[in-house]
Tab-separated table of C-alpha atoms and ligand atoms in Angstrom:
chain	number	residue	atom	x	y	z
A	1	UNK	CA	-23.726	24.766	-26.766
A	2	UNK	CA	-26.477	24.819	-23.941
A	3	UNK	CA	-23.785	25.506	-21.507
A	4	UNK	CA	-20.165	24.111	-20.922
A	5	UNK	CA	-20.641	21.551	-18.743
A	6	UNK	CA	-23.383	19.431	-17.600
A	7	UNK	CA	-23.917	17.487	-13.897
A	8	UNK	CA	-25.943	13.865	-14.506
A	9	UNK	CA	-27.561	13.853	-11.051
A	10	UNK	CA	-27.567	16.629	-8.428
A	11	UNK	CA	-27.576	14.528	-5.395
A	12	UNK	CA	-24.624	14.540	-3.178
A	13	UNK	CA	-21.544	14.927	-5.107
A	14	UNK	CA	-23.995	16.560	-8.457
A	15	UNK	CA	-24.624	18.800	-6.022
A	16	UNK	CA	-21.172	20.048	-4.713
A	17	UNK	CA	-19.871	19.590	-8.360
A	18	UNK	CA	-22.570	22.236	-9.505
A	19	UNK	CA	-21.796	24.795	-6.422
A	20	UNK	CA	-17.838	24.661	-6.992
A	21	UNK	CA	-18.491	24.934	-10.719
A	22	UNK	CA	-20.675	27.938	-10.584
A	23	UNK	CA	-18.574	29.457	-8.103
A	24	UNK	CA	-15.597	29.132	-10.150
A	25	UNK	CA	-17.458	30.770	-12.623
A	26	UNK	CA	-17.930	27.705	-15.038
A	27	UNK	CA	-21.544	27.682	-16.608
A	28	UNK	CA	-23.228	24.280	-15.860
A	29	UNK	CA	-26.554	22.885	-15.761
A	30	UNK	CA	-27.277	20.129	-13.402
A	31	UNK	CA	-29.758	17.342	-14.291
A	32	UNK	CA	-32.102	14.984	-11.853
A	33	UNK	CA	-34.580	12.821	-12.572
A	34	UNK	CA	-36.484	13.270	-8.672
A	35	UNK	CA	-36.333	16.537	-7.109
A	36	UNK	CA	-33.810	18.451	-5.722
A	37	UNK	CA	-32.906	16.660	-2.234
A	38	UNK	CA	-35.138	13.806	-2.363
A	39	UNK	CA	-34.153	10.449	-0.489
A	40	UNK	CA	-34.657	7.787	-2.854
A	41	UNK	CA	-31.103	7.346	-3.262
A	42	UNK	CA	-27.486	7.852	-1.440
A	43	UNK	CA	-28.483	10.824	0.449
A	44	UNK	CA	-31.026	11.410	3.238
A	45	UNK	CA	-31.371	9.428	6.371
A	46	UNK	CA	-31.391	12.472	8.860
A	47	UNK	CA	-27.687	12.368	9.516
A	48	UNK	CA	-24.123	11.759	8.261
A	49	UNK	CA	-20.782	11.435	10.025
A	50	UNK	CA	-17.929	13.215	9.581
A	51	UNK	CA	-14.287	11.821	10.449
A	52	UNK	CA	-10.812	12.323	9.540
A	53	UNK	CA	-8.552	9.430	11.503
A	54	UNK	CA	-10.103	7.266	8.481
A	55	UNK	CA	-10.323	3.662	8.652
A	56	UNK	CA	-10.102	3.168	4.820
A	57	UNK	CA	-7.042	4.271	4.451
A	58	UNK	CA	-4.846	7.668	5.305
A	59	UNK	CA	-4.688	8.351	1.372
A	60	UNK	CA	-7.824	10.288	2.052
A	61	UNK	CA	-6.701	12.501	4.660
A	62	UNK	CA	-5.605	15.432	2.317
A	63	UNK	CA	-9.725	15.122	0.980
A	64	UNK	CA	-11.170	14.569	4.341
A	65	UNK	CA	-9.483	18.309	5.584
A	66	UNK	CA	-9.878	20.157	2.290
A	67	UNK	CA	-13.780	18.720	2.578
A	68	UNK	CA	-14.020	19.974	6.309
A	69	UNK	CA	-12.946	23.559	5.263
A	70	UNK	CA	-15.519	23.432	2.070
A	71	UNK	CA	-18.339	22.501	4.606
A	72	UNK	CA	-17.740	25.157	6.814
A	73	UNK	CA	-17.765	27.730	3.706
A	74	UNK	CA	-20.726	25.920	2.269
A	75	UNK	CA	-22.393	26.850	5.928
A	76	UNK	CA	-20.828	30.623	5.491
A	77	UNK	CA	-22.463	31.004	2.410
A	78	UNK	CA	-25.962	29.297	3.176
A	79	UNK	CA	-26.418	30.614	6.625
A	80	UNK	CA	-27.331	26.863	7.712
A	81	UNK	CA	-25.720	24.545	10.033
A	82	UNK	CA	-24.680	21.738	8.168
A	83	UNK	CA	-21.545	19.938	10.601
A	84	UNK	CA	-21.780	19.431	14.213
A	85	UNK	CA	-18.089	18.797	15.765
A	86	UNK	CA	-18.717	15.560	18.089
A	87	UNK	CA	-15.432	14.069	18.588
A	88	UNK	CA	-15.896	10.435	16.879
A	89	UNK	CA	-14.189	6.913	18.820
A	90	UNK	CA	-12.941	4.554	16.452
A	91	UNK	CA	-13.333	1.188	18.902
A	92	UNK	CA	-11.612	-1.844	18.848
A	93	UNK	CA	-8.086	-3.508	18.524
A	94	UNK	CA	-5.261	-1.149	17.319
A	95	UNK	CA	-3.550	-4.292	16.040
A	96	UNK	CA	-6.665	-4.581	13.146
A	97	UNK	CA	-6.261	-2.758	9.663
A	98	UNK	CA	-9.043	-0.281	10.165
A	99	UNK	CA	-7.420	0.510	13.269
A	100	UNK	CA	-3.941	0.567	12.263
A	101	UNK	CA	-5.058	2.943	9.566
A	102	UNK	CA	-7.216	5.316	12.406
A	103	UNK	CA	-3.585	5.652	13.580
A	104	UNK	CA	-1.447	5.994	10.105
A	105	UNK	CA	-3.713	8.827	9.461
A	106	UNK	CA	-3.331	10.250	12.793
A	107	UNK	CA	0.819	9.898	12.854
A	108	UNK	CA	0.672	11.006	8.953
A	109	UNK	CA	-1.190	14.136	9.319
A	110	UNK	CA	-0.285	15.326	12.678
A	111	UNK	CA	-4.508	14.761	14.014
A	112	UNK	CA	-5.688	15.666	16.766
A	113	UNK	CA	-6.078	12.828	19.169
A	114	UNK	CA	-6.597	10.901	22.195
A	115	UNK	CA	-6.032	6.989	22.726
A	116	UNK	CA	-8.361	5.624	25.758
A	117	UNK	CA	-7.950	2.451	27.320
A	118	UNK	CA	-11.136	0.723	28.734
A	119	UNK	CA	-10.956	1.950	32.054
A	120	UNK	CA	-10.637	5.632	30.155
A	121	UNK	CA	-13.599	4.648	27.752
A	122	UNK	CA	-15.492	3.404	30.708
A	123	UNK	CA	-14.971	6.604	33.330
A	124	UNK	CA	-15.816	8.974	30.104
A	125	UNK	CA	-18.079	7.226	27.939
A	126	UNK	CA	-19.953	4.655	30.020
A	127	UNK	CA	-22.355	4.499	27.220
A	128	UNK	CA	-20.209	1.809	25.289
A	129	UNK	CA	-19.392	-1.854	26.526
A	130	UNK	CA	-15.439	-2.926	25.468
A	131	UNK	CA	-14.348	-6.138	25.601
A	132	UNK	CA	-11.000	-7.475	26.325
A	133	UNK	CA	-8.330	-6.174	23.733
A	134	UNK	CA	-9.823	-3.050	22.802
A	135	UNK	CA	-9.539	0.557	23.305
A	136	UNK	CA	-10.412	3.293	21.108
A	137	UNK	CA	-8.785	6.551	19.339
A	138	UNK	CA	-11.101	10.211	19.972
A	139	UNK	CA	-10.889	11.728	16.708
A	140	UNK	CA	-11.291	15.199	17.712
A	141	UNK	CA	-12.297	16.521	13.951
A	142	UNK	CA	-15.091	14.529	13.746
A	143	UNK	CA	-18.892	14.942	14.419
A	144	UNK	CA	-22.563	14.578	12.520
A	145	UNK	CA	-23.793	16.358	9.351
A	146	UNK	CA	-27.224	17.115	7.771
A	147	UNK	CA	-27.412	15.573	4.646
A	148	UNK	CA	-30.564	17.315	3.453
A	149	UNK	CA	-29.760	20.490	4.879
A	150	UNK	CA	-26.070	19.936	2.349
A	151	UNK	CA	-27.219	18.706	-0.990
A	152	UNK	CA	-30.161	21.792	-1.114
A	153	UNK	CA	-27.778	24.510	0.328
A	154	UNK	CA	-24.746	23.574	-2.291
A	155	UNK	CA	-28.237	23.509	-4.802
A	156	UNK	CA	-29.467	26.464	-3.633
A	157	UNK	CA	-25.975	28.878	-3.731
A	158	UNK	CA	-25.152	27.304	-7.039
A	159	UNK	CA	-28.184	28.553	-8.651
A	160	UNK	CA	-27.566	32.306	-6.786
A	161	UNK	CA	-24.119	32.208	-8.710
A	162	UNK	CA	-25.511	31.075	-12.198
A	163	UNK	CA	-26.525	27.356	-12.468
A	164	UNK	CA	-29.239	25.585	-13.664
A	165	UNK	CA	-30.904	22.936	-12.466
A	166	UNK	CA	-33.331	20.970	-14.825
A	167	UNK	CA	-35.366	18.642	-12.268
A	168	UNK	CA	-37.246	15.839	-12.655
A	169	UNK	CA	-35.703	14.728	-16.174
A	170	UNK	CA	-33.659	11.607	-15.924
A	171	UNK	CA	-30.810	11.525	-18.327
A	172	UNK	CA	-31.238	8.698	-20.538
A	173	UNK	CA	-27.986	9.070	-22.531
A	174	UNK	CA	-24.663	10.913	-22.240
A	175	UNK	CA	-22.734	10.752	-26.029
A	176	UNK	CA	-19.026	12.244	-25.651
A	177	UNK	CA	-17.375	12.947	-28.827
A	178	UNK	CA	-14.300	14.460	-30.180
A	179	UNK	CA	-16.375	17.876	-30.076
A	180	UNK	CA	-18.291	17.769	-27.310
A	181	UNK	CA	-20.729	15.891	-25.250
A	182	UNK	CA	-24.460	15.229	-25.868
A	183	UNK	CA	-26.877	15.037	-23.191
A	184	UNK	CA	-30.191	13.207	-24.175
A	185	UNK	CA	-33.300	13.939	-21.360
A	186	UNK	CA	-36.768	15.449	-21.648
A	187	UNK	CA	-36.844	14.525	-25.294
A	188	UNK	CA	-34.307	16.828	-26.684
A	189	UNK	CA	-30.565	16.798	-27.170
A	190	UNK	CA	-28.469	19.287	-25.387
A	191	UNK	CA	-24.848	20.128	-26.261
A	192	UNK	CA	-21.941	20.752	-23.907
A	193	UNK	CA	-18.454	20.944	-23.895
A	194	UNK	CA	-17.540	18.371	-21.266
A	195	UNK	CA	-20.154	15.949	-18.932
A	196	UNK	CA	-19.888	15.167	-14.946
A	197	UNK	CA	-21.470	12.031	-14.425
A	198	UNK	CA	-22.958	11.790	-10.505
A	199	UNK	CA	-25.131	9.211	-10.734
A	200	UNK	CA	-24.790	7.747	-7.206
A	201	UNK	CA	-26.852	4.435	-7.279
A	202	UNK	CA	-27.623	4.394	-11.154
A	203	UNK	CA	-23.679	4.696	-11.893
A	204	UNK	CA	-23.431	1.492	-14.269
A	205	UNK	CA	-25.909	3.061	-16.497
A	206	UNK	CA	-23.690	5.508	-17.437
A	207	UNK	CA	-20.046	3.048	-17.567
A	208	UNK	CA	-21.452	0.113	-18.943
A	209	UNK	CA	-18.154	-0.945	-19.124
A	210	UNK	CA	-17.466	-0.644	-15.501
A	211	UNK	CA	-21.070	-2.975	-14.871
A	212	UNK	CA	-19.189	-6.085	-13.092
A	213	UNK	CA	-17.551	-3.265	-10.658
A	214	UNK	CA	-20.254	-1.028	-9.464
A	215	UNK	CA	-23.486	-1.797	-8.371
A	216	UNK	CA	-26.149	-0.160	-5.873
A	217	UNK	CA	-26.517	-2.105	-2.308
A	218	UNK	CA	-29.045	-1.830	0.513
A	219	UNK	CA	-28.390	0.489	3.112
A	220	UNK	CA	-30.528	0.503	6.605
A	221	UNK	CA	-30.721	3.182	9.235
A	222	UNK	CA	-32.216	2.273	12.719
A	223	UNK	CA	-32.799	4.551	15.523
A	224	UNK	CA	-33.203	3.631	19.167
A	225	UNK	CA	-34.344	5.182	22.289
A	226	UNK	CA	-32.113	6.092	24.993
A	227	UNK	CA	-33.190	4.964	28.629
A	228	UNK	CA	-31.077	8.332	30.013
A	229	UNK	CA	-31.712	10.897	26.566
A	230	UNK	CA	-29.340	13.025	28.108
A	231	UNK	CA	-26.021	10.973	28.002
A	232	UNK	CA	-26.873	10.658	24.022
A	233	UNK	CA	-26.604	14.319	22.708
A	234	UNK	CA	-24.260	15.632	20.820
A	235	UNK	CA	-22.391	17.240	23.805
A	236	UNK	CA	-22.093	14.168	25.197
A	237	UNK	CA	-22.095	11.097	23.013
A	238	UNK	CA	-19.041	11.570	20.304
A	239	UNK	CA	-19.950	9.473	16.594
A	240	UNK	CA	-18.475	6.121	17.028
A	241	UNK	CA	-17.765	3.352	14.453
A	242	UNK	CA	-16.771	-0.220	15.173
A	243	UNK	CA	-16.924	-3.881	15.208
A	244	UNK	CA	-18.773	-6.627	17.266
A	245	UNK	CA	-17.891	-10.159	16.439
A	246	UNK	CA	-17.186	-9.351	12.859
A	247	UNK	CA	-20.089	-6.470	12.539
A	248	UNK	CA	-19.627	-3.079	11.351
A	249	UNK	CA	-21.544	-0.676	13.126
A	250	UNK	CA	-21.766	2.917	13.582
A	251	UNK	CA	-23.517	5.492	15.631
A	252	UNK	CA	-24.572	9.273	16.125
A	253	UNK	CA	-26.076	11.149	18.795
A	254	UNK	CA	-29.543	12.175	19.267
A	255	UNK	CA	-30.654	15.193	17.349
A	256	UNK	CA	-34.092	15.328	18.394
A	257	UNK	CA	-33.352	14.924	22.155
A	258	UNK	CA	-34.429	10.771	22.707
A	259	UNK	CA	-33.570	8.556	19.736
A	260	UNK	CA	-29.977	7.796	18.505
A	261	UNK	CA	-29.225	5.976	15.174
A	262	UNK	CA	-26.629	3.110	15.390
A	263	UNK	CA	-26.416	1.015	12.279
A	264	UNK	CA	-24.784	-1.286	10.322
A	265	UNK	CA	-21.800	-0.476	8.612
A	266	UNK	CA	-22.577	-3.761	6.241
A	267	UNK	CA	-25.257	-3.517	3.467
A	268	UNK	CA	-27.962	-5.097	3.209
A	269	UNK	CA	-27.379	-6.933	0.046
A	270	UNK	CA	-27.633	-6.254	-3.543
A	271	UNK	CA	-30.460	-3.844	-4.913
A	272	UNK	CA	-30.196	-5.325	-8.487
A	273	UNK	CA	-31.232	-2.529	-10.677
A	274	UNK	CA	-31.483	0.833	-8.613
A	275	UNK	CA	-35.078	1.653	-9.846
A	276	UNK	CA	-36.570	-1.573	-7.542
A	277	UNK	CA	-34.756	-0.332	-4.296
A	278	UNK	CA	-37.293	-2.238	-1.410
A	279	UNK	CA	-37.522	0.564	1.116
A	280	UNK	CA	-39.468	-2.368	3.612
A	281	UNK	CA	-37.085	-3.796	5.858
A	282	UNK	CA	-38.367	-7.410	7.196
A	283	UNK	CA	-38.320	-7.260	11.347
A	284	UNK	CA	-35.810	-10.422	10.574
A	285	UNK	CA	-33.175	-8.225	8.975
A	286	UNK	CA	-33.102	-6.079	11.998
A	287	UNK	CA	-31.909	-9.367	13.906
A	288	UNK	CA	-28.316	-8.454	13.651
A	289	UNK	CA	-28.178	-4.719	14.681
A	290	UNK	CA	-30.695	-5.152	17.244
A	291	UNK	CA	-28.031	-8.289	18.731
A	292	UNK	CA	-25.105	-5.423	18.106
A	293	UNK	CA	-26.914	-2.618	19.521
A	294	UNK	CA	-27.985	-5.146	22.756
A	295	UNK	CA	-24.415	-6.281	23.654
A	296	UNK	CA	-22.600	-2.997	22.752
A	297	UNK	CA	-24.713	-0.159	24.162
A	298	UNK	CA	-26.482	-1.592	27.390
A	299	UNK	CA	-28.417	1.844	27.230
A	300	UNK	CA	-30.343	1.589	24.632
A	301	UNK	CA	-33.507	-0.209	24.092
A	302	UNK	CA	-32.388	-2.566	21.267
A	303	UNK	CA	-35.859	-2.825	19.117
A	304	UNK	CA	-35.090	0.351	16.746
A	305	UNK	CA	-37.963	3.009	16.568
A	306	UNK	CA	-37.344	3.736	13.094
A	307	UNK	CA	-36.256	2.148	10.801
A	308	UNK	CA	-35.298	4.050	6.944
A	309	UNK	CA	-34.038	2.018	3.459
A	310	UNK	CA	-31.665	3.683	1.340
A	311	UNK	CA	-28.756	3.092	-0.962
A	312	UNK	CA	-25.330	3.396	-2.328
A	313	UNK	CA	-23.461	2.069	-5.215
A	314	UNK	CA	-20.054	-0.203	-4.213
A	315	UNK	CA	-17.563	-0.796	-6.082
A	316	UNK	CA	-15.908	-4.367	-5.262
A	317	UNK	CA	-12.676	-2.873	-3.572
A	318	UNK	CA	-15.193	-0.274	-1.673
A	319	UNK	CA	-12.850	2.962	-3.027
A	320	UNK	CA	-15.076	5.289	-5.456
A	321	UNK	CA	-14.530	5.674	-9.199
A	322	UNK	CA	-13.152	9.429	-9.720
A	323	UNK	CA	-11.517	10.187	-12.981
A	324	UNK	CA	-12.193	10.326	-17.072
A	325	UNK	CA	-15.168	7.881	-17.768
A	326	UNK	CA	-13.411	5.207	-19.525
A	327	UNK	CA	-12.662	5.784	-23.119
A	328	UNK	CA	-13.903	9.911	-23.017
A	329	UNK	CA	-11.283	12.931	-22.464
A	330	UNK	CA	-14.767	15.188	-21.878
A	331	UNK	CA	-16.486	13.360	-19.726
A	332	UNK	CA	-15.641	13.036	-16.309
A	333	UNK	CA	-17.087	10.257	-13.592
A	334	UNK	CA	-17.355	10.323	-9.626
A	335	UNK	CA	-19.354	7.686	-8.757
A	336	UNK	CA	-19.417	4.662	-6.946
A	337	UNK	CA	-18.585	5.773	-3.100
A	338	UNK	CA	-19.475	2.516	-1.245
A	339	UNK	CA	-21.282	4.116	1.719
A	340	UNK	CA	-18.224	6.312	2.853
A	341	UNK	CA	-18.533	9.559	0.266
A	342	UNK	CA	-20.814	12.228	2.229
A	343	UNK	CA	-18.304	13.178	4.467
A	344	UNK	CA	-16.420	14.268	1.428
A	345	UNK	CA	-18.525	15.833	-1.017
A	346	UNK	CA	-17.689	19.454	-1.189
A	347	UNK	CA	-14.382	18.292	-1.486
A	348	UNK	CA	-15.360	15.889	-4.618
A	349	UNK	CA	-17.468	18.818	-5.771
A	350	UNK	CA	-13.952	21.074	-5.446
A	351	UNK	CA	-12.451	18.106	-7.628
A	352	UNK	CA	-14.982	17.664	-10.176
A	353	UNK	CA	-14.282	21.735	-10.584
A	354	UNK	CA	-10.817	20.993	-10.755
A	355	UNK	CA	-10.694	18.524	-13.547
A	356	UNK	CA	-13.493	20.358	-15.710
A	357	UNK	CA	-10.824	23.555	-15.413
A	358	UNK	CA	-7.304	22.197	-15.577
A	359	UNK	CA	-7.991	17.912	-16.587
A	360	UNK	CA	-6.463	17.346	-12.870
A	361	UNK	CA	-6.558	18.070	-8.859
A	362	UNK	CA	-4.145	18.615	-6.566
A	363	UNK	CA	-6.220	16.214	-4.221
A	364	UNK	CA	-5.286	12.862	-4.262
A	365	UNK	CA	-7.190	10.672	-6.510
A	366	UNK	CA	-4.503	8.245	-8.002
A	367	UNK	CA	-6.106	5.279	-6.136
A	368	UNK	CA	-9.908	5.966	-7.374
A	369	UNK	CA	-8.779	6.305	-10.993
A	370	UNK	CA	-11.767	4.619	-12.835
A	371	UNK	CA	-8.851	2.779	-15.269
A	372	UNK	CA	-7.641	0.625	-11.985
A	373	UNK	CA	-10.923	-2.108	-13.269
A	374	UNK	CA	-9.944	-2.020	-16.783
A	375	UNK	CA	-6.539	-2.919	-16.590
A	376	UNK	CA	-7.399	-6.527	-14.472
B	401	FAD	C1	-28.072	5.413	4.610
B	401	FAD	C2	-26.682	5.836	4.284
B	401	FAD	C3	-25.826	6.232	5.307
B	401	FAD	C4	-24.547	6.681	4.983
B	401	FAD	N1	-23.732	7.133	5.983
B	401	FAD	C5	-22.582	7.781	5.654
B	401	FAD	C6	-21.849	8.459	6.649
B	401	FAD	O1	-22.207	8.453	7.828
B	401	FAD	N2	-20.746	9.149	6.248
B	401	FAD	C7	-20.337	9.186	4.955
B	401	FAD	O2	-19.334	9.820	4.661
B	401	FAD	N3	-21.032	8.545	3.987
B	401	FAD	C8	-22.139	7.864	4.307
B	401	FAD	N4	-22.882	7.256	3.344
B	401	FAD	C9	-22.413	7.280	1.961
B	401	FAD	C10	-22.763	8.565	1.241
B	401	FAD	O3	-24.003	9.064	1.647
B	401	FAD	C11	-22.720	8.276	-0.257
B	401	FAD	O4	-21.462	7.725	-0.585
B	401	FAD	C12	-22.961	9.528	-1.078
B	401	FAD	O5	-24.155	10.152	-0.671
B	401	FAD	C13	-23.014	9.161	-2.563
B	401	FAD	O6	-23.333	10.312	-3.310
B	401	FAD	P1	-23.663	10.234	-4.869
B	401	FAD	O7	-23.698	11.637	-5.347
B	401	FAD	O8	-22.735	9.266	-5.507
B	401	FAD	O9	-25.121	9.586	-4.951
B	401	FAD	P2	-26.561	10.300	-4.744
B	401	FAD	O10	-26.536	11.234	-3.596
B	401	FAD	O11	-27.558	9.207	-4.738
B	401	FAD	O12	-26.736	11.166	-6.052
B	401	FAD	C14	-26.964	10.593	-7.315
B	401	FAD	C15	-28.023	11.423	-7.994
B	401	FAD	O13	-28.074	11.125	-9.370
B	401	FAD	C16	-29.423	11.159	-9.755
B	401	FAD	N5	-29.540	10.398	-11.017
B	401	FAD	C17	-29.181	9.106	-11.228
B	401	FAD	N6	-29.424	8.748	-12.497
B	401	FAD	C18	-29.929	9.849	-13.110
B	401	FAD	C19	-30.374	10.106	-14.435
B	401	FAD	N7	-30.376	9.160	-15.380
B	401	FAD	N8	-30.838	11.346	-14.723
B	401	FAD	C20	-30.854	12.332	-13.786
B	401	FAD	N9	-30.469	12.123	-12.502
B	401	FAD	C21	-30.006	10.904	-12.171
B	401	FAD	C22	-30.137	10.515	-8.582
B	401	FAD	O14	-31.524	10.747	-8.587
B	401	FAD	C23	-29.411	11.168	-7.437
B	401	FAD	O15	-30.008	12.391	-7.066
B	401	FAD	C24	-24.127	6.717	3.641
B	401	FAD	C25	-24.978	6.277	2.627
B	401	FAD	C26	-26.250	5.860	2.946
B	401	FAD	C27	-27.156	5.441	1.840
């Protein structure tokens, strides 16, 4: 054996998987084919949010607060800032299913909260426009991370405690067997006693069997400038997601003091395969968010500054595949996290750990069982 367990892809979740590994004492060595926190794939982009009222569902509470301790450990241990508390306003109607689950999660886990009408919204944070019928819920355990900063400190203290990272080697097979699991890359064979495939974008290649239910989609960021910087920091200008005439969009404060990112929560289409990600974004595509941006946050100037391509893999129900790769007891997959996983990830890293060590979490992970595709 080369070690006992080996992490296919130390982006985001490879990443955490590797530090809670090591740190549970669990020899592992981590495999990438870029370098350790490029941005050619799901991570990168400057800036993540953080929330915990969770539109997707209040299943993911119990992850969402187990993942907000891990990051503040991860910062203990690295000596880096890696989660700014904001506050984060979900907008909109509290009659709509995202809403409606904002407030499950809220009633469920006893959140800290405030609801604000628009007269509230507009006394506190004139920086948004509502329109008749909606109001919006201040997550107060919410704010921005640094996604760069994350995946290379969880890197960094998993190789103080013991892993190994082999870099710039893509996998090009993973063979579980009854006694083991062989990892083909650089031109040799390596042995292990169980696999964790993080893959992000490049998933599929990995579940073949799982191809029709995962695939990588475009992601753009777009930053704008503030006409008043100062009403845009993060003292001042809480993370915000919501919708405009049937448009996701989201938005985080200015960390460099003039330009704020708002973005579309929708992709930008298919990738295909994720080796031919187009990181150009036509000025065309921009037509939506810059319409968003223009009727929702009169503030801004609504021609983005910068612009950045990246990309995740979805799965069609947009909940990530966490569980046994199909048809392996050694091999474990967590892929698949349909542009909501960062927030997570040391918390996904924590459960990777888990099921190396015991074959189970107590987090809940019943509805991102891998099996759910198999069986329809
Ligand atoms: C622009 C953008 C904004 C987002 N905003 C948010 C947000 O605000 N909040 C939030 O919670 N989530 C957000 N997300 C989603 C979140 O970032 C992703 O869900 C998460 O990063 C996915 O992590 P991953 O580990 O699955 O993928 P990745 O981070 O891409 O990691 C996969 C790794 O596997 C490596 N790899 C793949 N194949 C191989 C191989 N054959 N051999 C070796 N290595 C391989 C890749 O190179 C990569 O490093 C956003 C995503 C994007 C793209």
């Amino acid at each position: 054996m080369d070690a006992d367990v080996a992490v296919i892809g130390t982006g985001t979740m490879g990443s955490m998987a590797l530090w809670r590994l090591a740190r549970a004492g669990v020899d592992a060595i981590g495999f990438e084919q870029f370098g350790v926190g490029h941005d050619r794939s799901a991570a990168g982009g400057e800036s993540r949010i953080f929330r915990t009222a969770y539109k997707e569902g209040p299943e993911y509470v119990p992850t969402l607060l187990r993942a907000y301790e891990l990051w503040r450990e991860l910062e203990a241990e690295s000596g880096r800032d890696l989660l700014t508390l904001t506050g984060g306003l979900m907008i909109g109607d509290l009659e709509e299913g995202g809403m409606r689950n904002v407030l499950a999660s809220i009633e469920r886990f006893g959140l800290s909260h405030e609801i604000l009408d628009g007269t509230q919204m507009a006394g506190r944070y004139p920086q948004h426009t509502l329109f008749p019928g909606e109001a919006a819920v201040l997550d107060r355990l919410a704010g921005v991370l640094r996604p760069e900063f994350a995946v290379i400190s969880a890197t960094l203290r998993a190789r103080r405690l013991g892993a190994r990272v082999i870099s710039g080697t893509p996998v090009v097979a993973v063979e579980p067997s009854s006694d083991g699991v062989t990892v083909r890359a650089g031109g040799r064979d390596y042995r292990f006693a169980q696999a964790v495939i993080t893959a992000g974008p490049w998933t599929a290649r990995f579940a073949p069997e799982l191809a029709r239910r995962v695939s990588p989609r475009k992601i753009v960021m777009t930053w704008y400038m503030a006409d008043d910087p100062a009403a845009y920091v993060p003292a001042a200008f809480p993370i915000f997601i919501r919708e405009h005439r049937g448009v996701g969009m989201f938005g985080i404060p200015s960390l460099d003091g003039g330009s704020v990112k708002v973005a579309l929560s929708d992709t930008y289409g298919d990738v295909g395969d994720a080796d031919d990600l187009d990181h150009n974004v036509a000025p065309g595509d921009l037509a939506t968010v810059n319409e968003a941006v223009a009727a929702c946050l009169p503030g801004l100037v609504p021609q983005p500054i910068r612009v950045s391509a990246h990309m995740d893999a979805y799965t069609t129900d947009k909940h990530a595949l966490v569980g046994a790769l199909p048809g392996a007891r050694n091999t474990w997959l967590l892929g698949g996290f349909s542009g909501h996983g960062f927030k997570m990830a040391p918390a996904f890293g924590q459960i990777a750990a888990d099921l190396v060590q015991h074959g189970e979490t107590t987090l809940p992970i019943d509805h991102l069982d891998p099996g759910r595709f198999l069986t329809v």
